[in-house]
Amino acid sequence: MQFTANYDFKKPGGTDLVNVDDLNTNFDNIDAALTPSADPTLVPASSGPAKLFQWVSWITNRIKAITGKDKWYEAPDTNLADIVSTATANKVLKLNGDARLPASITGDADTLDGKHADAFAPVNHTHAAPFFAKTGVVSHGNKIQKTPGYQNYEYMVSLASIDAYGSSFDISLATRGSYPNYYTVASDITRLGYVCSVDKTTLVVTAQALADNNTWVSGSANYIEIAWN
């Protein structure tokens, strides 16, 4: 008596005695072969030939790899029909070879917290640097022009010049009272020599010196603006 290579079916020869038990054994083997239990841990290594048990196991292994689920028969989070290359409602958009959305995809999903991008900044807007510093000169009674685009500002001023005295103005004890021209700086140490300040609200600058005829002489101030977000 000979047997098949894979399922051991009996193959009676011309001289073999065959009875009903031989037939029943073949039928039982067929029945068992057609109702295998899959083993999803078996990874396919070839395209066969293989027994039905192996094919079923390989297929369930690949299904698990596709769905990402622990069990091959669990429903996937997204099915293949929901993956598309053109924008469609309730579908998943696939990426091209550069891991970018293909050019065929269009749409209007351009809002953040219910606002469009131009609600945060206009199209031609250039975002300000996180820190900015500017220097300049401003005359007495005039305003420093604030640099736009920042939330916080700080200003510092120093006397630049007094009219008729020029930029070499100095109020030190060693030199005050010695300037020629129209006025001399007050040498009386009980009196205020000069005022140089900036109003932090209005940004109006005060730059004046007190001459010894008790008049205030206007001038200009150097300023530094520091801005940050």
Tab-separated table of C-alpha atoms in Angstrom:
chain	number	residue	atom	x	y	z
A	1	MET	CA	0.000	0.000	0.000
A	2	GLN	CA	1.380	3.419	-0.980
A	3	PHE	CA	0.530	6.829	0.568
A	4	THR	CA	0.379	10.402	-0.722
A	5	ALA	CA	3.286	12.714	0.197
A	6	ASN	CA	1.386	15.387	2.117
A	7	TYR	CA	-1.725	13.922	3.756
A	8	ASP	CA	-0.963	10.211	3.829
A	9	PHE	CA	-3.963	9.236	1.752
A	10	LYS	CA	-3.893	5.540	0.973
A	11	LYS	CA	-3.078	4.668	-2.637
A	12	PRO	CA	-4.007	1.012	-3.171
A	13	GLY	CA	-2.052	-0.872	-5.787
A	14	GLY	CA	-3.376	-3.545	-8.117
A	15	THR	CA	-2.472	-6.316	-5.737
A	16	ASP	CA	-3.549	-4.548	-2.507
A	17	LEU	CA	-6.608	-5.654	-0.638
A	18	VAL	CA	-8.901	-2.659	-0.082
A	19	ASN	CA	-11.802	-2.488	2.322
A	20	VAL	CA	-14.107	0.186	3.645
A	21	ASP	CA	-11.712	1.100	6.472
A	22	ASP	CA	-9.165	2.277	3.919
A	23	LEU	CA	-11.738	4.551	2.333
A	24	ASN	CA	-12.883	5.903	5.698
A	25	THR	CA	-9.286	6.683	6.692
A	26	ASN	CA	-8.834	8.737	3.532
A	27	PHE	CA	-12.102	10.579	4.161
A	28	ASP	CA	-11.071	11.378	7.744
A	29	ASN	CA	-7.719	12.732	6.557
A	30	ILE	CA	-9.442	14.923	3.976
A	31	ASP	CA	-11.898	16.215	6.559
A	32	ALA	CA	-9.083	17.145	8.951
A	33	ALA	CA	-7.031	18.792	6.211
A	34	LEU	CA	-9.950	20.972	5.126
A	35	THR	CA	-10.628	22.283	8.651
A	36	PRO	CA	-7.247	23.469	9.970
A	37	SER	CA	-6.656	25.836	12.904
A	38	ALA	CA	-4.551	28.845	11.856
A	39	ASP	CA	-1.329	29.843	13.595
A	40	PRO	CA	-0.924	33.613	12.970
A	41	THR	CA	2.643	33.529	14.308
A	42	LEU	CA	3.864	31.661	11.225
A	43	VAL	CA	5.542	34.142	8.876
A	44	PRO	CA	5.401	33.202	5.180
A	45	ALA	CA	8.811	32.432	3.749
A	46	SER	CA	7.874	31.355	0.226
A	47	SER	CA	5.019	31.003	-2.244
A	48	GLY	CA	4.670	27.278	-1.637
A	49	PRO	CA	3.947	24.547	-2.262
A	50	ALA	CA	2.528	24.206	1.227
A	51	LYS	CA	-0.248	22.462	3.072
A	52	LEU	CA	-3.601	24.159	3.595
A	53	PHE	CA	-2.735	24.693	7.272
A	54	GLN	CA	0.359	26.668	6.272
A	55	TRP	CA	-1.517	28.794	3.753
A	56	VAL	CA	-4.215	29.683	6.266
A	57	SER	CA	-1.591	30.531	8.898
A	58	TRP	CA	0.428	32.674	6.487
A	59	ILE	CA	-2.642	34.601	5.374
A	60	THR	CA	-3.716	35.364	8.953
A	61	ASN	CA	-0.159	36.484	9.738
A	62	ARG	CA	-0.233	38.965	6.848
A	63	ILE	CA	-3.681	40.233	7.860
A	64	LYS	CA	-2.296	41.029	11.320
A	65	ALA	CA	0.620	42.874	9.738
A	66	ILE	CA	-1.782	44.998	7.670
A	67	THR	CA	-4.293	45.837	10.400
A	68	GLY	CA	-1.801	46.208	13.247
A	69	LYS	CA	-4.163	44.374	15.582
A	70	ASP	CA	-3.258	41.680	18.103
A	71	LYS	CA	-5.681	39.222	16.514
A	72	TRP	CA	-6.054	38.778	12.780
A	73	TYR	CA	-9.845	38.764	12.935
A	74	GLU	CA	-10.148	42.119	14.769
A	75	ALA	CA	-11.536	44.986	12.714
A	76	PRO	CA	-8.888	47.558	11.650
A	77	ASP	CA	-9.133	51.205	12.646
A	78	THR	CA	-9.123	52.183	8.974
A	79	ASN	CA	-9.882	49.985	6.018
A	80	LEU	CA	-8.132	50.180	2.667
A	81	ALA	CA	-11.170	51.685	0.966
A	82	ASP	CA	-10.824	54.739	3.207
A	83	ILE	CA	-7.283	55.522	2.023
A	84	VAL	CA	-7.437	57.813	-1.004
A	85	SER	CA	-5.168	60.185	-2.940
A	86	THR	CA	-7.819	62.839	-3.568
A	87	ALA	CA	-9.409	64.821	-0.771
A	88	THR	CA	-12.674	63.127	0.156
A	89	ALA	CA	-14.837	63.550	3.240
A	90	ASN	CA	-14.191	60.954	5.973
A	91	LYS	CA	-11.267	59.430	4.072
A	92	VAL	CA	-7.566	59.107	4.921
A	93	LEU	CA	-5.202	60.894	2.529
A	94	LYS	CA	-2.137	58.952	1.489
A	95	LEU	CA	1.353	60.438	1.057
A	96	ASN	CA	3.447	60.325	-2.086
A	97	GLY	CA	6.981	58.952	-2.355
A	98	ASP	CA	8.403	62.068	-0.687
A	99	ALA	CA	6.110	61.638	2.342
A	100	ARG	CA	4.087	64.625	1.188
A	101	LEU	CA	0.455	64.978	0.295
A	102	PRO	CA	0.156	64.607	-3.495
A	103	ALA	CA	-0.628	67.675	-5.583
A	104	SER	CA	-4.079	66.318	-6.387
A	105	ILE	CA	-5.163	66.953	-2.805
A	106	THR	CA	-6.957	70.237	-2.275
A	107	GLY	CA	-9.216	71.528	0.448
A	108	ASP	CA	-10.040	74.376	2.790
A	109	ALA	CA	-8.887	72.988	6.143
A	110	ASP	CA	-7.036	76.209	6.935
A	111	THR	CA	-8.412	77.119	10.330
A	112	LEU	CA	-6.928	76.948	13.788
A	113	ASP	CA	-9.328	77.142	16.697
A	114	GLY	CA	-11.972	78.334	14.253
A	115	LYS	CA	-9.813	81.135	12.828
A	116	HIS	CA	-8.166	81.480	9.447
A	117	ALA	CA	-4.452	82.122	9.184
A	118	ASP	CA	-4.991	85.767	8.220
A	119	ALA	CA	-6.719	86.305	11.569
A	120	PHE	CA	-3.336	85.828	13.234
A	121	ALA	CA	-1.187	87.706	10.701
A	122	PRO	CA	-1.846	89.231	7.250
A	123	VAL	CA	-0.448	87.538	4.175
A	124	ASN	CA	2.304	90.136	3.744
A	125	HIS	CA	3.153	90.215	7.450
A	126	THR	CA	6.730	89.690	8.617
A	127	HIS	CA	6.976	88.416	12.165
A	128	ALA	CA	9.079	90.616	14.409
A	129	ALA	CA	12.249	89.272	15.938
A	130	PRO	CA	11.872	88.274	19.612
A	131	PHE	CA	14.257	91.091	20.624
A	132	PHE	CA	14.973	94.458	18.994
A	133	ALA	CA	17.075	97.506	19.884
A	134	LYS	CA	17.135	100.914	18.205
A	135	THR	CA	19.001	104.178	18.872
A	136	GLY	CA	18.260	107.704	17.727
A	137	VAL	CA	18.132	111.396	18.548
A	138	VAL	CA	14.972	113.354	19.346
A	139	SER	CA	14.506	117.071	20.062
A	140	HIS	CA	13.025	118.451	23.270
A	141	GLY	CA	9.222	118.195	23.332
A	142	ASN	CA	9.039	115.614	20.545
A	143	LYS	CA	8.026	111.957	20.767
A	144	ILE	CA	10.102	108.846	20.235
A	145	GLN	CA	8.544	106.859	17.399
A	146	LYS	CA	7.733	103.404	18.750
A	147	THR	CA	8.764	100.410	16.635
A	148	PRO	CA	5.570	98.430	15.875
A	149	GLY	CA	5.119	94.696	16.324
A	150	TYR	CA	6.216	94.156	19.932
A	151	GLN	CA	4.457	93.772	23.260
A	152	ASN	CA	7.066	95.188	25.651
A	153	TYR	CA	9.195	98.331	25.422
A	154	GLU	CA	11.856	100.075	27.490
A	155	TYR	CA	13.416	103.487	26.811
A	156	MET	CA	16.551	105.225	28.075
A	157	VAL	CA	17.654	108.766	27.243
A	158	SER	CA	20.782	110.872	27.715
A	159	LEU	CA	21.466	114.497	26.854
A	160	ALA	CA	22.872	114.876	23.335
A	161	SER	CA	23.188	118.656	22.909
A	162	ILE	CA	21.837	121.994	24.137
A	163	ASP	CA	20.955	124.698	21.634
A	164	ALA	CA	23.879	127.150	21.206
A	165	TYR	CA	26.256	124.871	23.133
A	166	GLY	CA	26.519	121.926	20.748
A	167	SER	CA	27.126	118.251	21.358
A	168	SER	CA	30.056	118.825	23.716
A	169	PHE	CA	27.663	119.850	26.491
A	170	ASP	CA	28.784	118.512	29.863
A	171	ILE	CA	27.308	119.288	33.268
A	172	SER	CA	30.208	118.056	35.382
A	173	LEU	CA	31.287	120.223	38.344
A	174	ALA	CA	34.668	120.848	36.742
A	175	THR	CA	33.310	122.473	33.589
A	176	ARG	CA	29.849	123.875	34.194
A	177	GLY	CA	29.631	127.614	33.996
A	178	SER	CA	32.482	127.788	31.469
A	179	TYR	CA	30.579	127.490	28.193
A	180	PRO	CA	30.832	130.577	25.946
A	181	ASN	CA	28.179	131.539	23.402
A	182	TYR	CA	24.775	132.820	24.501
A	183	TYR	CA	24.360	131.259	27.937
A	184	THR	CA	26.546	129.686	30.542
A	185	VAL	CA	25.370	126.643	32.398
A	186	ALA	CA	24.235	127.348	35.925
A	187	SER	CA	27.162	127.014	38.318
A	188	ASP	CA	25.042	127.360	41.446
A	189	ILE	CA	25.090	123.802	42.839
A	190	THR	CA	21.791	124.409	44.638
A	191	ARG	CA	19.974	124.588	41.324
A	192	LEU	CA	19.208	121.853	38.835
A	193	GLY	CA	21.694	121.864	35.999
A	194	TYR	CA	19.650	120.011	33.336
A	195	VAL	CA	16.689	117.713	32.806
A	196	CYS	CA	16.733	114.793	30.363
A	197	SER	CA	13.872	112.320	30.639
A	198	VAL	CA	11.178	110.476	28.686
A	199	ASP	CA	7.525	110.005	29.605
A	200	LYS	CA	7.059	106.215	29.374
A	201	THR	CA	3.376	106.646	28.440
A	202	THR	CA	3.461	109.421	25.830
A	203	LEU	CA	7.149	108.933	24.841
A	204	VAL	CA	7.597	112.732	24.886
A	205	VAL	CA	11.224	113.649	25.616
A	206	THR	CA	12.389	116.478	27.874
A	207	ALA	CA	15.917	117.762	27.132
A	208	GLN	CA	16.694	121.148	28.748
A	209	ALA	CA	19.483	122.898	30.658
A	210	LEU	CA	19.123	125.788	33.117
A	211	ALA	CA	21.247	128.820	32.237
A	212	ASP	CA	22.459	131.250	34.896
A	213	ASN	CA	19.849	133.778	33.811
A	214	ASN	CA	17.219	131.320	35.105
A	215	THR	CA	15.948	130.398	31.653
A	216	TRP	CA	15.648	126.875	30.329
A	217	VAL	CA	17.538	126.195	27.121
A	218	SER	CA	16.140	123.363	24.978
A	219	GLY	CA	18.218	120.733	23.238
A	220	SER	CA	18.054	117.133	22.059
A	221	ALA	CA	18.494	113.697	23.607
A	222	ASN	CA	19.991	110.410	22.558
A	223	TYR	CA	17.619	107.510	23.120
A	224	ILE	CA	17.723	103.730	23.142
A	225	GLU	CA	14.580	101.697	22.497
A	226	ILE	CA	14.548	98.035	23.566
A	227	ALA	CA	11.552	95.996	22.403
A	228	TRP	CA	10.676	92.355	22.941
A	229	ASN	CA	7.776	89.893	22.900
